[in-house]
Amino acid sequence: NTFPTAVDVLMQSSDCYQCQLRPVATLPHGGSSDIVMDTVYPARVAVVEQNTSTSLCRLGYHFGEYGHYLLNIWPQETPQCAVTVTREPGSTYLAIWVACGVYVMLIVLFNLFLWIRRKSWFVKLAFWRKNTDAEGQESAQDIEMQGNPTTESEQEPKKERLRSLDTFRGICLTIMLFVNFGGGG
């Protein structure tokens, strides 16, 4: 505070329509104060002389998240105030951008793997041990086929789903939707 008298700093979020400004700090002549505030919405700031309650200046400013700012007040005929950034605010969307980047990289790597897997040279490289070697040993696929003597006709028949249970589940989900959303309201 370079103003010759003590001043009060009043603030309010611009989200609060027609709300009174709240005092957040009292600054004596030559003093300073740290203020922690919500940065979601722009703030309305006013500086008032403490003894006379006359408004010295008013301004609106959108403070960024994790930023450090100075509110300078210059004593002139008509006092002026301005906000100076001492440390730039951090990017609030950095974590989202990193997550999106990782997701895109995973998709690209997966598609690259699928593309490489379809190439004939990869198939030859991956399955070169499957063929019989010079000594006449059988391949892994042949051994697996010989070890499984059951045929499709000997396997157990597939069980049918109980339709009444599926219907009950569907009705329950529909009722839950109406309960959660209040019939669309």
Coordinates of C-alpha atoms in Angstrom, one line a residue:
N1 CA 0.0 0.0 0.0
T2 CA 1.6 3.2 -1.2
F3 CA -1.5 5.3 -0.3
P4 CA -0.9 7.7 2.7
T5 CA -3.7 6.1 4.8
A6 CA -4.9 2.6 5.6
V7 CA -7.1 1.0 3.0
D8 CA -9.6 -1.9 3.0
V9 CA -9.6 -4.3 0.0
L10 CA -13.1 -5.6 -0.8
M11 CA -13.7 -8.5 -3.2
Q12 CA -16.6 -10.6 -4.5
S13 CA -16.8 -13.2 -7.3
S14 CA -18.7 -12.0 -10.3
D15 CA -20.7 -15.2 -10.2
C16 CA -22.6 -13.7 -7.3
Y17 CA -24.9 -11.2 -8.9
Q18 CA -25.7 -8.0 -6.9
C19 CA -23.8 -9.3 -3.9
Q20 CA -22.1 -6.8 -1.6
L21 CA -18.3 -6.8 -1.8
R22 CA -16.7 -8.4 1.3
P23 CA -13.7 -7.1 3.1
V24 CA -10.7 -9.5 2.6
A25 CA -7.8 -7.4 3.8
T26 CA -6.9 -4.2 5.7
L27 CA -3.6 -2.7 4.6
P28 CA -1.9 -0.1 6.7
H29 CA 0.3 2.6 5.0
G30 CA 3.3 0.7 3.5
G31 CA 1.8 -2.7 4.4
S32 CA 0.9 -5.7 2.3
S33 CA -1.3 -8.8 2.7
D34 CA -1.7 -12.2 1.0
I35 CA -5.2 -13.1 -0.1
V36 CA -6.3 -16.6 -1.2
M37 CA -9.4 -16.7 -3.3
D38 CA -11.5 -18.7 -5.7
T39 CA -10.3 -18.4 -9.3
V40 CA -13.2 -20.1 -11.1
Y41 CA -15.0 -16.8 -11.9
P42 CA -13.7 -13.2 -12.4
A43 CA -13.5 -11.1 -9.3
R44 CA -14.8 -7.6 -8.6
V45 CA -12.2 -5.7 -6.5
A46 CA -12.6 -2.4 -4.7
V47 CA -10.2 -0.4 -2.6
V48 CA -11.8 1.8 0.1
E49 CA -10.0 4.3 2.3
Q50 CA -10.5 3.1 5.9
N51 CA -11.2 6.3 7.7
T52 CA -13.6 8.0 5.2
S53 CA -15.0 4.9 3.4
T54 CA -14.5 6.7 0.1
S55 CA -13.9 4.4 -2.9
L56 CA -10.4 4.8 -4.2
C57 CA -10.7 2.4 -7.2
R58 CA -12.8 -0.4 -8.6
L59 CA -11.9 -3.1 -11.1
G60 CA -12.8 -6.5 -12.4
Y61 CA -10.1 -9.1 -13.1
H62 CA -10.0 -12.8 -13.8
F63 CA -7.3 -14.2 -11.6
G64 CA -5.8 -17.5 -12.9
E65 CA -5.3 -20.6 -10.9
Y66 CA -2.0 -20.8 -8.9
G67 CA -1.0 -17.3 -10.1
H68 CA 0.6 -14.6 -7.9
Y69 CA -0.6 -11.0 -8.3
L70 CA 0.1 -7.5 -6.9
L71 CA -2.7 -4.9 -6.6
N72 CA -0.9 -1.6 -6.9
I73 CA -2.6 1.6 -5.7
W74 CA -1.2 5.0 -6.8
P75 CA -2.1 8.1 -4.8
Q76 CA -3.0 10.8 -7.3
E77 CA -5.9 13.3 -7.6
T78 CA -8.0 10.4 -8.8
P79 CA -6.3 7.3 -7.3
Q80 CA -5.8 4.4 -9.7
C81 CA -5.2 0.7 -9.1
A82 CA -3.9 -2.0 -11.4
V83 CA -3.2 -5.7 -11.1
T84 CA 0.3 -6.9 -11.9
V85 CA 1.2 -10.5 -12.5
T86 CA 4.2 -11.6 -10.5
R87 CA 3.9 -15.4 -11.3
E88 CA 2.0 -16.6 -14.3
P89 CA -0.9 -18.9 -13.5
G90 CA -0.6 -22.6 -14.3
S91 CA -2.5 -24.3 -17.0
T92 CA -5.7 -25.7 -15.6
Y93 CA -6.2 -28.1 -18.5
L94 CA -2.6 -29.5 -18.5
A95 CA -3.7 -32.8 -16.9
I96 CA -6.5 -33.2 -19.4
W97 CA -4.2 -32.6 -22.3
V98 CA -1.7 -35.1 -21.0
A99 CA -4.4 -37.8 -20.5
C100 CA -5.7 -37.2 -24.1
G101 CA -2.1 -37.4 -25.4
V102 CA -1.5 -40.7 -23.7
Y103 CA -4.8 -42.0 -25.0
V104 CA -4.0 -41.0 -28.6
M105 CA -0.6 -42.6 -28.3
L106 CA -2.1 -45.9 -27.1
I107 CA -4.5 -45.9 -30.0
V108 CA -1.7 -45.2 -32.5
L109 CA 0.5 -47.9 -31.0
F110 CA -2.4 -50.4 -31.0
N111 CA -3.2 -49.7 -34.6
L112 CA 0.4 -49.9 -35.6
F113 CA 0.6 -53.3 -33.9
L114 CA -2.4 -54.5 -35.8
W115 CA -1.0 -53.2 -39.1
I116 CA 2.4 -54.9 -38.5
R117 CA 0.6 -58.1 -37.5
R118 CA -1.1 -58.3 -40.9
K119 CA 2.2 -58.1 -42.8
S120 CA 3.4 -61.4 -44.3
W121 CA 7.0 -61.0 -43.0
F122 CA 5.7 -60.6 -39.5
V123 CA 3.6 -63.8 -39.8
K124 CA 6.7 -65.7 -41.1
L125 CA 8.8 -64.3 -38.3
A126 CA 6.3 -64.9 -35.5
F127 CA 5.3 -68.5 -36.5
W128 CA 8.6 -69.8 -37.9
R129 CA 8.8 -72.5 -35.2
K130 CA 5.4 -73.8 -36.0
N131 CA 6.5 -75.8 -39.1
T132 CA 8.3 -79.1 -38.7
D133 CA 12.0 -78.9 -38.5
A134 CA 14.6 -81.0 -40.3
E135 CA 14.4 -83.9 -37.8
G136 CA 10.7 -84.5 -38.6
Q137 CA 9.3 -83.3 -35.2
E138 CA 5.6 -82.4 -35.2
S139 CA 4.5 -78.8 -35.0
A140 CA 2.9 -77.4 -31.9
Q141 CA -0.5 -77.2 -33.7
D142 CA -0.4 -80.9 -34.6
I143 CA 0.4 -81.9 -31.0
E144 CA -2.4 -79.8 -29.7
M145 CA -4.9 -81.3 -32.1
Q146 CA -3.8 -84.8 -31.1
G147 CA -4.2 -84.0 -27.4
N148 CA -7.9 -83.0 -27.7
P149 CA -9.8 -86.1 -28.7
T150 CA -13.3 -84.6 -28.2
T151 CA -15.3 -83.6 -31.2
E152 CA -18.0 -81.0 -31.5
S153 CA -20.8 -83.6 -31.3
E154 CA -19.5 -84.9 -27.9
Q155 CA -19.4 -81.5 -26.3
E156 CA -22.2 -80.5 -23.9
P157 CA -25.1 -78.5 -25.4
K158 CA -25.1 -74.8 -24.7
K159 CA -27.5 -73.7 -22.0
E160 CA -30.3 -71.3 -22.9
R161 CA -30.7 -68.0 -21.2
L162 CA -33.7 -67.6 -18.9
R163 CA -35.8 -65.0 -20.7
S164 CA -37.9 -64.1 -17.7
L165 CA -34.8 -63.1 -15.8
D166 CA -33.6 -60.9 -18.7
T167 CA -37.0 -59.3 -18.9
F168 CA -36.9 -58.6 -15.1
R169 CA -33.5 -57.0 -15.5
G170 CA -34.7 -54.8 -18.3
I171 CA -37.7 -53.6 -16.3
C172 CA -35.5 -52.8 -13.3
L173 CA -33.2 -50.7 -15.4
T174 CA -36.1 -48.8 -16.9
I175 CA -37.5 -48.1 -13.5
M176 CA -34.1 -47.0 -12.2
L177 CA -33.8 -44.5 -15.1
F178 CA -37.2 -42.9 -14.2
V179 CA -36.2 -42.8 -10.5
N180 CA -32.9 -41.1 -11.2
F181 CA -34.2 -38.6 -13.6
G182 CA -37.6 -38.0 -12.1
G183 CA -39.6 -38.8 -15.2
G184 CA -37.6 -36.3 -17.3
G185 CA -37.7 -33.4 -14.9

